[in-house]
Amino acid sequence: MSSLLPPRTPDRGRVADDLHDLRHRRPLVAVALLGGIGTAGATLVVCLAIGILGWFISDMGAHGEPSDALRVAALGWLLGHGSGVLVSGVAVTVVPLGLTLVLAWVLWQVGVRVGDAVSLHGPDANALADGERDLTVPVVAGLFTLGYAGTALTTAIIAGTPATAPSIAGVFAWSVGLCVVVALPAIAVGSGRAALWITLLPRAAVDVLVMVRSILLWWFAVSTLVFFAALFTDFTTSVNVVSQLHLDLGGIILYSLLAVLVLPNAVLFSSAYALGPGFSVGVGTTATPTAVTLGPLPMFPMLAALPDNGAPPAWVAAVMALGPLTAFWAICRVSRVRPTLRWSEGALRGVSAGVVAGLLLAVLSGVAGGAVGPGRMADIGPYAGQVLVNAIAFFGLAGLLAGLAMTWWHRRSLPTDPAA
C-alpha cells in the first residue's frame, strides 16, 4: 500500500532557507584568506597581461624579452601600492593614484562578496542581547588583509632586483592601509554589520559623514573641471609635445594609459592650486594663482595644463573662491534632506564636516607627489601642509555659513501659529 502513496516532496521554503544558510555560512578562514589572495592576484594578472600587450605593440616585442615585460608590469602593479622603484639608479616614488583607485574598487567589490559569504557567522541576536561581542568582521578583515598583503609582499620579493629595489615597507603599509580603508568597510557592508553599526551612531555624526562625502565628491568634480579647462586652454602645446615625441601607435597607447593612471594626481594638483597653496613641479618651482615660477620640464602632454611663468592675471585669483563655494553648495544640498532646526547643531555639523573634509583632502594631497626623476624632478607635488590650513579654513567657514543658512531656511518654513 505504501507504494501507492504519492512521493513526499521537500518543503521548498525549507530547502531555500538551507541553501541560503549554506551560501552565507561558508568557511570563514578559507573565504577570507582566499578573498585577499584572489583580489591581489586578479589585479596583478591584469597588469601582467597589459605588460605583455605593451611589450608586443612596442616594435613587435623588439625591446627585451617577455620576462622583462612581466617584471615591469609587476613593478607597475607594486607602484600602485606605494613601492617606489629605481629606474637607472634614479628613485621614482610617485604613486599612480589612478591604479590605486582601480585596486581600491576591486577590493570593495570582492570585500562586499566576502562579507556576504560569512554574514551568518558570529553570535545571533539573542547572544548579542546577552552582551556577547561580534568579532566576525574584524577577524575576516584581518585574514583578508593577511592574504592580500602576503601576495603583495611575495610579488615585491620576486619582481624586485637590486637595480629596481621596490620598497617592501611601502608595499606592506599601502596594502594594509587599502585593506583597512576599503576592504574592512566593504566586508562590514556585505555582512550587514555596517547597517547595524550606523544605527548606533548619533544622527548628527551620520549627517557629518554624509556632508564630508558630499564636499569631497563635489570638490573633486570641480578640481577635475579646473584641470581640463587649463589643459584645453593650451591644447596646442599638448599636441606639439606629442608630435615632438615622434610616437608610434604603441607609444601613443602607452602614453595615454600613463596619463589615465596619473589623472587623479593631476586633479589633486589642481585642487591645491584652486585652494591657493599650489604645488611644485620640481625643486625651486611653484605654481599658485598669484605667482608661477617654472623651469625646464619633461616632455609630457599633461604638463601643458601648467600656467605660464610670471604673475598670472589678477582675475585668476578668483579661482580660490571655488573652494568655499563648493563646500557651501555641498552642505546645503545635504541639509535639504537632513534638516535641523537647532542653530547650534546646524553650525556644528557644517563646521565639523568642513574640517574633516579638509583633513582628508590634505592627506590625499600628501600622497599625490614624490620623485619622478633626477635633479629637480626629485620633488614634485602639492604643498600638503598649506592645503591643510586653507582647506580647513575655507571648508570650515563655508560649512558654518551653510549650516546656519539652512537652519534659518528650515525654521522659516515652519507653519506659524494662528493664535499667536
Short mmCIF file of C-alpha atoms in Angstrom, two decimals:
data_model
loop_
_atom_site.label_atom_id
_atom_site.label_comp_id
_atom_site.label_asym_id
_atom_site.label_seq_id
_atom_site.Cartn_x
_atom_site.Cartn_y
_atom_site.Cartn_z
CA MET A 1 0.00 0.00 0.00
CA SER A 2 2.85 2.37 0.73
CA SER A 3 3.89 2.20 -2.91
CA LEU A 4 0.57 3.72 -3.86
CA LEU A 5 1.13 6.81 -1.72
CA PRO A 6 2.30 9.96 -3.51
CA PRO A 7 6.04 10.67 -3.16
CA ARG A 8 7.00 13.12 -0.45
CA THR A 9 8.18 16.43 -1.83
CA PRO A 10 10.62 18.52 0.15
CA ASP A 11 9.42 21.75 1.68
CA ARG A 12 10.54 24.32 -0.85
CA GLY A 13 10.74 27.05 1.74
CA ARG A 14 12.95 24.91 3.95
CA VAL A 15 15.20 23.98 1.01
CA ALA A 16 15.55 27.64 0.06
CA ASP A 17 16.44 28.53 3.64
CA ASP A 18 19.02 25.73 3.76
CA LEU A 19 20.60 26.93 0.52
CA HIS A 20 20.60 30.49 1.84
CA ASP A 21 22.30 29.43 5.07
CA LEU A 22 24.85 27.37 3.17
CA ARG A 23 25.67 30.25 0.84
CA HIS A 24 26.06 32.71 3.71
CA ARG A 25 27.89 30.45 6.15
CA ARG A 26 30.88 29.33 4.13
CA PRO A 27 34.17 28.51 5.88
CA LEU A 28 35.26 31.82 7.36
CA VAL A 29 39.03 31.33 7.30
CA ALA A 30 39.14 29.95 3.77
CA VAL A 31 36.81 32.59 2.34
CA ALA A 32 38.69 35.48 3.97
CA LEU A 33 42.19 34.30 3.08
CA LEU A 34 41.30 33.28 -0.47
CA GLY A 35 39.40 36.52 -0.91
CA GLY A 36 42.50 38.57 -0.10
CA ILE A 37 44.81 36.41 -2.20
CA GLY A 38 42.37 36.32 -5.10
CA THR A 39 41.84 40.09 -5.08
CA ALA A 40 45.56 40.81 -5.24
CA GLY A 41 46.13 38.05 -7.78
CA ALA A 42 43.33 39.20 -10.09
CA THR A 43 44.59 42.78 -10.43
CA LEU A 44 48.19 41.52 -10.73
CA VAL A 45 47.24 39.19 -13.60
CA VAL A 46 45.51 42.05 -15.41
CA CYS A 47 48.64 44.19 -15.07
CA LEU A 48 50.79 41.33 -16.34
CA ALA A 49 48.52 40.93 -19.37
CA ILE A 50 48.75 44.66 -20.11
CA GLY A 51 52.53 44.41 -19.76
CA ILE A 52 52.71 41.63 -22.34
CA LEU A 53 50.41 43.59 -24.65
CA GLY A 54 52.58 46.68 -24.27
CA TRP A 55 55.70 44.63 -24.98
CA PHE A 56 54.09 43.22 -28.12
CA ILE A 57 52.89 46.54 -29.57
CA SER A 58 56.23 48.20 -28.81
CA ASP A 59 58.04 47.38 -32.08
CA MET A 60 56.57 43.88 -32.00
CA GLY A 61 58.48 42.94 -28.89
CA ALA A 62 61.88 44.16 -30.05
CA HIS A 63 62.62 45.69 -26.64
CA GLY A 64 63.63 42.90 -24.29
CA GLU A 65 62.12 39.52 -23.53
CA PRO A 66 58.60 38.63 -22.34
CA SER A 67 60.01 38.02 -18.87
CA ASP A 68 61.23 41.62 -18.80
CA ALA A 69 57.74 42.82 -19.71
CA LEU A 70 56.24 40.74 -16.93
CA ARG A 71 58.72 42.14 -14.42
CA VAL A 72 57.99 45.72 -15.49
CA ALA A 73 54.25 45.06 -15.23
CA ALA A 74 54.66 43.61 -11.74
CA LEU A 75 56.68 46.65 -10.71
CA GLY A 76 53.94 48.88 -12.11
CA TRP A 77 51.39 46.99 -10.01
CA LEU A 78 53.61 47.49 -6.98
CA LEU A 79 53.84 51.22 -7.72
CA GLY A 80 50.10 51.38 -7.13
CA HIS A 81 50.89 50.02 -3.66
CA GLY A 82 53.41 52.76 -2.85
CA SER A 83 56.51 50.64 -3.52
CA GLY A 84 58.51 53.20 -5.46
CA VAL A 85 61.18 51.93 -7.83
CA LEU A 86 64.66 52.72 -9.09
CA VAL A 87 64.99 53.49 -12.80
CA SER A 88 68.62 53.63 -13.93
CA GLY A 89 69.58 54.40 -10.35
CA VAL A 90 67.03 57.23 -10.02
CA ALA A 91 64.22 56.92 -7.48
CA VAL A 92 60.62 57.20 -8.72
CA THR A 93 58.30 57.41 -5.73
CA VAL A 94 55.13 58.98 -7.14
CA VAL A 95 52.15 56.67 -6.69
CA PRO A 96 49.92 56.47 -9.80
CA LEU A 97 46.67 57.07 -7.94
CA GLY A 98 44.59 56.00 -10.93
CA LEU A 99 45.94 52.47 -10.49
CA THR A 100 45.39 52.70 -6.74
CA LEU A 101 41.76 53.65 -7.36
CA VAL A 102 41.31 50.59 -9.57
CA LEU A 103 42.83 48.41 -6.85
CA ALA A 104 40.50 50.00 -4.29
CA TRP A 105 37.46 49.40 -6.49
CA VAL A 106 38.30 45.72 -6.87
CA LEU A 107 38.93 45.48 -3.13
CA TRP A 108 35.49 46.92 -2.44
CA GLN A 109 33.70 44.61 -4.86
CA VAL A 110 35.37 41.47 -3.51
CA GLY A 111 35.10 42.66 0.10
CA VAL A 112 31.33 43.04 -0.18
CA ARG A 113 31.04 39.49 -1.53
CA VAL A 114 33.31 38.09 1.17
CA GLY A 115 31.20 39.81 3.81
CA ASP A 116 28.04 38.38 2.29
CA ALA A 117 29.55 34.86 2.25
CA VAL A 118 30.25 34.94 6.02
CA SER A 119 27.26 37.01 7.07
CA LEU A 120 25.72 34.21 9.17
CA HIS A 121 28.87 33.63 11.20
CA GLY A 122 29.09 35.10 14.68
CA PRO A 123 26.61 35.34 17.54
CA ASP A 124 22.88 35.51 16.86
CA ALA A 125 20.52 38.24 18.05
CA ASN A 126 19.93 36.55 21.42
CA ALA A 127 23.66 36.24 22.12
CA LEU A 128 24.21 39.86 21.16
CA ALA A 129 21.44 40.87 23.52
CA ASP A 130 23.25 38.99 26.29
CA GLY A 131 26.36 41.11 25.68
CA GLU A 132 28.43 38.74 23.53
CA ARG A 133 30.79 40.57 21.19
CA ASP A 134 30.60 40.09 17.45
CA LEU A 135 34.17 39.84 16.12
CA THR A 136 33.25 38.41 12.72
CA VAL A 137 34.11 41.49 10.67
CA PRO A 138 37.47 42.23 12.38
CA VAL A 139 38.54 38.58 12.08
CA VAL A 140 37.52 38.32 8.43
CA ALA A 141 39.14 41.66 7.62
CA GLY A 142 42.35 40.59 9.36
CA LEU A 143 42.54 37.33 7.42
CA PHE A 144 41.65 39.13 4.19
CA THR A 145 44.46 41.64 4.85
CA LEU A 146 46.87 38.81 5.59
CA GLY A 147 46.13 37.21 2.23
CA TYR A 148 46.27 40.47 0.28
CA ALA A 149 49.40 41.87 1.92
CA GLY A 150 51.13 38.49 1.74
CA THR A 151 50.53 38.32 -2.00
CA ALA A 152 51.82 41.88 -2.47
CA LEU A 153 54.96 41.21 -0.44
CA THR A 154 55.62 37.97 -2.33
CA THR A 155 55.30 39.85 -5.61
CA ALA A 156 57.71 42.53 -4.40
CA ILE A 157 60.29 39.93 -3.40
CA ILE A 158 60.03 38.02 -6.68
CA ALA A 159 59.84 41.02 -9.04
CA GLY A 160 62.32 43.22 -7.20
CA THR A 161 66.00 43.30 -8.03
CA PRO A 162 68.91 45.33 -6.65
CA ALA A 163 68.57 47.54 -9.73
CA THR A 164 64.87 48.32 -9.11
CA ALA A 165 64.67 47.96 -5.30
CA PRO A 166 60.93 48.36 -4.63
CA SER A 167 60.22 49.31 -1.04
CA ILE A 168 59.00 46.30 0.94
CA ALA A 169 57.90 48.56 3.80
CA GLY A 170 55.97 50.79 1.41
CA VAL A 171 54.18 47.82 -0.16
CA PHE A 172 53.23 46.46 3.26
CA ALA A 173 52.00 49.82 4.57
CA TRP A 174 49.92 50.62 1.49
CA SER A 175 48.48 47.09 1.26
CA VAL A 176 47.39 47.14 4.90
CA GLY A 177 46.11 50.70 4.53
CA LEU A 178 44.00 49.80 1.49
CA CYS A 179 42.52 46.82 3.28
CA VAL A 180 41.69 48.87 6.38
CA VAL A 181 40.23 51.82 4.47
CA VAL A 182 38.43 49.87 1.72
CA ALA A 183 38.14 46.14 2.42
CA LEU A 184 37.12 46.44 6.08
CA PRO A 185 34.11 48.73 5.38
CA ALA A 186 33.21 46.59 2.35
CA ILE A 187 33.14 43.43 4.47
CA ALA A 188 31.04 45.23 7.07
CA VAL A 189 28.58 46.33 4.37
CA GLY A 190 28.40 42.89 2.77
CA SER A 191 27.86 41.14 6.07
CA GLY A 192 25.11 43.56 7.13
CA ARG A 193 27.03 44.73 10.19
CA ALA A 194 27.56 48.24 8.82
CA ALA A 195 23.82 48.88 8.75
CA LEU A 196 23.61 47.85 12.40
CA TRP A 197 26.61 49.94 13.43
CA ILE A 198 25.26 53.05 11.74
CA THR A 199 22.09 52.83 13.84
CA LEU A 200 24.28 53.06 16.94
CA LEU A 201 25.81 56.37 15.84
CA PRO A 202 24.22 59.69 16.79
CA ARG A 203 22.19 61.21 13.98
CA ALA A 204 24.43 64.28 13.91
CA ALA A 205 27.52 62.10 13.38
CA VAL A 206 25.89 60.37 10.40
CA ASP A 207 24.93 63.77 9.00
CA VAL A 208 28.54 64.94 9.26
CA LEU A 209 29.81 61.85 7.43
CA VAL A 210 27.30 62.38 4.62
CA MET A 211 28.35 66.04 4.37
CA VAL A 212 32.04 65.12 4.25
CA ARG A 213 31.38 62.74 1.38
CA SER A 214 29.37 65.39 -0.44
CA ILE A 215 32.07 68.05 -0.02
CA LEU A 216 34.85 65.81 -1.30
CA LEU A 217 32.88 64.46 -4.27
CA TRP A 218 31.83 67.93 -5.40
CA TRP A 219 35.30 69.36 -4.82
CA PHE A 220 36.98 66.61 -6.85
CA ALA A 221 34.48 67.25 -9.65
CA VAL A 222 35.30 70.99 -9.58
CA SER A 223 39.06 70.31 -9.46
CA THR A 224 38.74 67.99 -12.45
CA LEU A 225 36.95 70.71 -14.41
CA VAL A 226 39.67 73.20 -13.47
CA PHE A 227 42.36 70.81 -14.70
CA PHE A 228 40.69 70.09 -18.04
CA ALA A 229 39.90 73.77 -18.54
CA ALA A 230 43.61 74.57 -18.09
CA LEU A 231 44.60 71.71 -20.40
CA PHE A 232 42.22 72.68 -23.21
CA THR A 233 43.21 76.34 -22.91
CA ASP A 234 46.70 75.38 -24.09
CA PHE A 235 45.74 72.25 -26.01
CA THR A 236 48.02 73.10 -28.93
CA THR A 237 51.06 72.83 -26.65
CA SER A 238 49.97 69.32 -25.65
CA VAL A 239 49.58 68.34 -29.30
CA ASN A 240 53.03 69.78 -30.12
CA VAL A 241 54.60 67.76 -27.31
CA VAL A 242 53.07 64.56 -28.70
CA SER A 243 54.33 65.38 -32.20
CA GLN A 244 57.85 66.11 -30.94
CA LEU A 245 58.00 62.75 -29.17
CA HIS A 246 57.54 61.00 -32.56
CA LEU A 247 55.42 58.28 -31.02
CA ASP A 248 54.08 55.34 -32.97
CA LEU A 249 50.67 53.81 -32.27
CA GLY A 250 52.01 51.68 -29.44
CA GLY A 251 53.73 54.65 -27.84
CA ILE A 252 50.57 56.75 -28.05
CA ILE A 253 48.56 53.97 -26.37
CA LEU A 254 51.11 53.59 -23.57
CA TYR A 255 51.35 57.36 -23.03
CA SER A 256 47.55 57.57 -22.91
CA LEU A 257 47.44 54.76 -20.33
CA LEU A 258 50.04 56.55 -18.24
CA ALA A 259 48.04 59.78 -18.44
CA VAL A 260 44.93 57.98 -17.17
CA LEU A 261 46.86 56.41 -14.29
CA VAL A 262 48.16 59.78 -13.06
CA LEU A 263 44.96 61.74 -13.73
CA PRO A 264 43.89 61.62 -10.04
CA ASN A 265 47.33 63.03 -9.14
CA ALA A 266 46.74 65.87 -11.58
CA VAL A 267 43.30 66.52 -10.06
CA LEU A 268 44.87 66.83 -6.60
CA PHE A 269 47.48 69.23 -8.02
CA SER A 270 44.59 71.23 -9.49
CA SER A 271 42.83 71.12 -6.11
CA ALA A 272 45.88 72.56 -4.35
CA TYR A 273 46.11 75.29 -6.99
CA ALA A 274 42.45 76.26 -6.65
CA LEU A 275 42.72 76.39 -2.86
CA GLY A 276 45.65 78.82 -3.08
CA PRO A 277 48.79 76.99 -1.83
CA GLY A 278 49.53 75.50 -5.23
CA PHE A 279 52.18 72.90 -5.98
CA SER A 280 55.72 72.39 -7.19
CA VAL A 281 56.85 70.66 -10.37
CA GLY A 282 60.48 70.45 -9.36
CA VAL A 283 62.85 71.76 -6.75
CA GLY A 284 62.66 75.54 -6.54
CA THR A 285 59.46 75.82 -8.58
CA THR A 286 55.96 76.87 -7.62
CA ALA A 287 52.58 77.29 -9.28
CA THR A 288 49.90 79.29 -7.45
CA PRO A 289 47.08 81.60 -8.56
CA THR A 290 49.25 84.61 -7.66
CA ALA A 291 52.76 83.56 -8.75
CA VAL A 292 54.28 80.98 -11.09
CA THR A 293 57.95 80.02 -11.25
CA LEU A 294 58.80 77.11 -13.52
CA GLY A 295 61.96 75.74 -15.04
CA PRO A 296 62.70 73.15 -17.70
CA LEU A 297 60.07 70.40 -17.69
CA PRO A 298 59.86 66.85 -19.06
CA MET A 299 58.06 66.38 -22.35
CA PHE A 300 54.75 65.08 -21.07
CA PRO A 301 51.50 66.22 -22.72
CA MET A 302 49.58 66.74 -19.44
CA LEU A 303 52.10 69.37 -18.37
CA ALA A 304 50.56 71.68 -20.95
CA ALA A 305 47.96 72.44 -18.27
CA LEU A 306 50.59 74.29 -16.23
CA PRO A 307 50.21 78.08 -16.08
CA ASP A 308 52.74 80.35 -17.77
CA ASN A 309 55.74 81.74 -15.90
CA GLY A 310 55.32 85.03 -14.13
CA ALA A 311 52.45 86.73 -12.37
CA PRO A 312 49.06 85.44 -13.61
CA PRO A 313 46.32 87.96 -14.46
CA ALA A 314 44.51 89.34 -11.43
CA TRP A 315 41.27 87.53 -12.28
CA VAL A 316 42.97 84.13 -11.89
CA ALA A 317 42.99 84.61 -8.10
CA ALA A 318 39.19 84.32 -8.24
CA VAL A 319 39.67 80.56 -8.58
CA MET A 320 40.27 80.49 -4.82
CA ALA A 321 36.58 81.24 -4.30
CA LEU A 322 35.70 77.83 -5.72
CA GLY A 323 36.63 76.03 -2.51
CA PRO A 324 34.25 77.78 -0.10
CA LEU A 325 31.51 77.99 -2.73
CA THR A 326 31.72 74.26 -3.41
CA ALA A 327 31.64 73.37 0.29
CA PHE A 328 28.70 75.73 0.84
CA TRP A 329 26.79 74.15 -2.04
CA ALA A 330 27.56 70.59 -0.94
CA ILE A 331 26.42 71.14 2.66
CA CYS A 332 23.28 72.96 1.57
CA ARG A 333 22.33 70.01 -0.63
CA VAL A 334 22.73 67.56 2.25
CA SER A 335 20.93 69.85 4.70
CA ARG A 336 17.88 69.97 2.44
CA VAL A 337 17.25 66.25 3.01
CA ARG A 338 18.77 66.05 6.52
CA PRO A 339 17.39 69.21 8.17
CA THR A 340 17.81 70.53 11.67
CA LEU A 341 16.00 73.32 13.49
CA ARG A 342 18.67 73.86 16.15
CA TRP A 343 21.13 76.65 15.46
CA SER A 344 23.94 75.00 17.40
CA GLU A 345 23.51 71.67 15.65
CA GLY A 346 23.38 73.25 12.20
CA ALA A 347 26.54 75.26 12.84
CA LEU A 348 28.42 72.36 14.45
CA ARG A 349 27.53 69.91 11.67
CA GLY A 350 28.73 72.30 8.99
CA VAL A 351 31.99 73.20 10.71
CA SER A 352 32.78 69.59 11.59
CA ALA A 353 32.14 68.40 8.04
CA GLY A 354 34.35 71.16 6.61
CA VAL A 355 37.21 70.42 9.00
CA VAL A 356 37.10 66.65 8.41
CA ALA A 357 36.90 67.12 4.65
CA GLY A 358 39.91 69.46 4.81
CA LEU A 359 41.90 66.91 6.81
CA LEU A 360 41.16 64.11 4.34
CA LEU A 361 41.96 66.32 1.37
CA ALA A 362 45.33 67.24 2.90
CA VAL A 363 46.16 63.56 3.41
CA LEU A 364 45.34 62.78 -0.22
CA SER A 365 47.35 65.79 -1.37
CA GLY A 366 50.31 64.50 0.61
CA VAL A 367 50.39 61.20 -1.29
CA ALA A 368 49.90 62.77 -4.72
CA GLY A 369 53.52 63.85 -5.15
CA GLY A 370 57.01 62.44 -4.86
CA ALA A 371 60.02 61.94 -7.09
CA VAL A 372 59.70 61.33 -10.83
CA GLY A 373 63.30 61.70 -11.92
CA PRO A 374 66.76 63.04 -11.13
CA GLY A 375 67.77 66.54 -10.10
CA ARG A 376 64.90 68.99 -10.00
CA MET A 377 62.34 66.26 -10.58
CA ALA A 378 63.16 64.66 -7.23
CA ASP A 379 60.40 66.68 -5.56
CA ILE A 380 57.02 67.46 -7.10
CA GLY A 381 53.60 67.65 -5.53
CA PRO A 382 51.05 69.85 -3.77
CA TYR A 383 52.05 71.76 -0.65
CA ALA A 384 50.06 69.48 1.64
CA GLY A 385 50.68 71.44 4.85
CA GLN A 386 49.34 74.65 3.37
CA VAL A 387 46.50 72.74 1.73
CA LEU A 388 45.54 71.55 5.21
CA VAL A 389 45.36 75.10 6.55
CA ASN A 390 43.47 76.56 3.58
CA ALA A 391 41.08 73.63 3.18
CA ILE A 392 40.11 73.65 6.85
CA ALA A 393 39.66 77.42 6.78
CA PHE A 394 37.69 77.53 3.51
CA PHE A 395 35.58 74.42 4.03
CA GLY A 396 35.05 75.06 7.74
CA LEU A 397 33.89 78.64 7.28
CA ALA A 398 31.69 77.67 4.36
CA GLY A 399 30.26 74.82 6.43
CA LEU A 400 29.44 77.18 9.29
CA LEU A 401 27.65 79.62 6.99
CA ALA A 402 25.84 76.84 5.13
CA GLY A 403 24.73 75.19 8.37
CA LEU A 404 23.34 78.45 9.75
CA ALA A 405 21.74 79.43 6.45
CA MET A 406 19.94 76.11 6.04
CA THR A 407 18.84 76.10 9.68
CA TRP A 408 17.33 79.54 9.12
CA TRP A 409 15.66 78.30 5.93
CA HIS A 410 14.06 75.33 7.64
CA ARG A 411 12.98 77.39 10.66
CA ARG A 412 11.25 79.99 8.48
CA SER A 413 9.44 77.17 6.68
CA LEU A 414 7.69 76.14 9.91
CA PRO A 415 3.94 76.81 9.95
CA THR A 416 3.04 79.81 12.06
CA ASP A 417 0.63 79.51 14.97
CA PRO A 418 -2.61 81.37 14.04
CA ALA A 419 -3.35 82.02 17.73
CA ALA A 420 -0.02 83.80 18.22
#
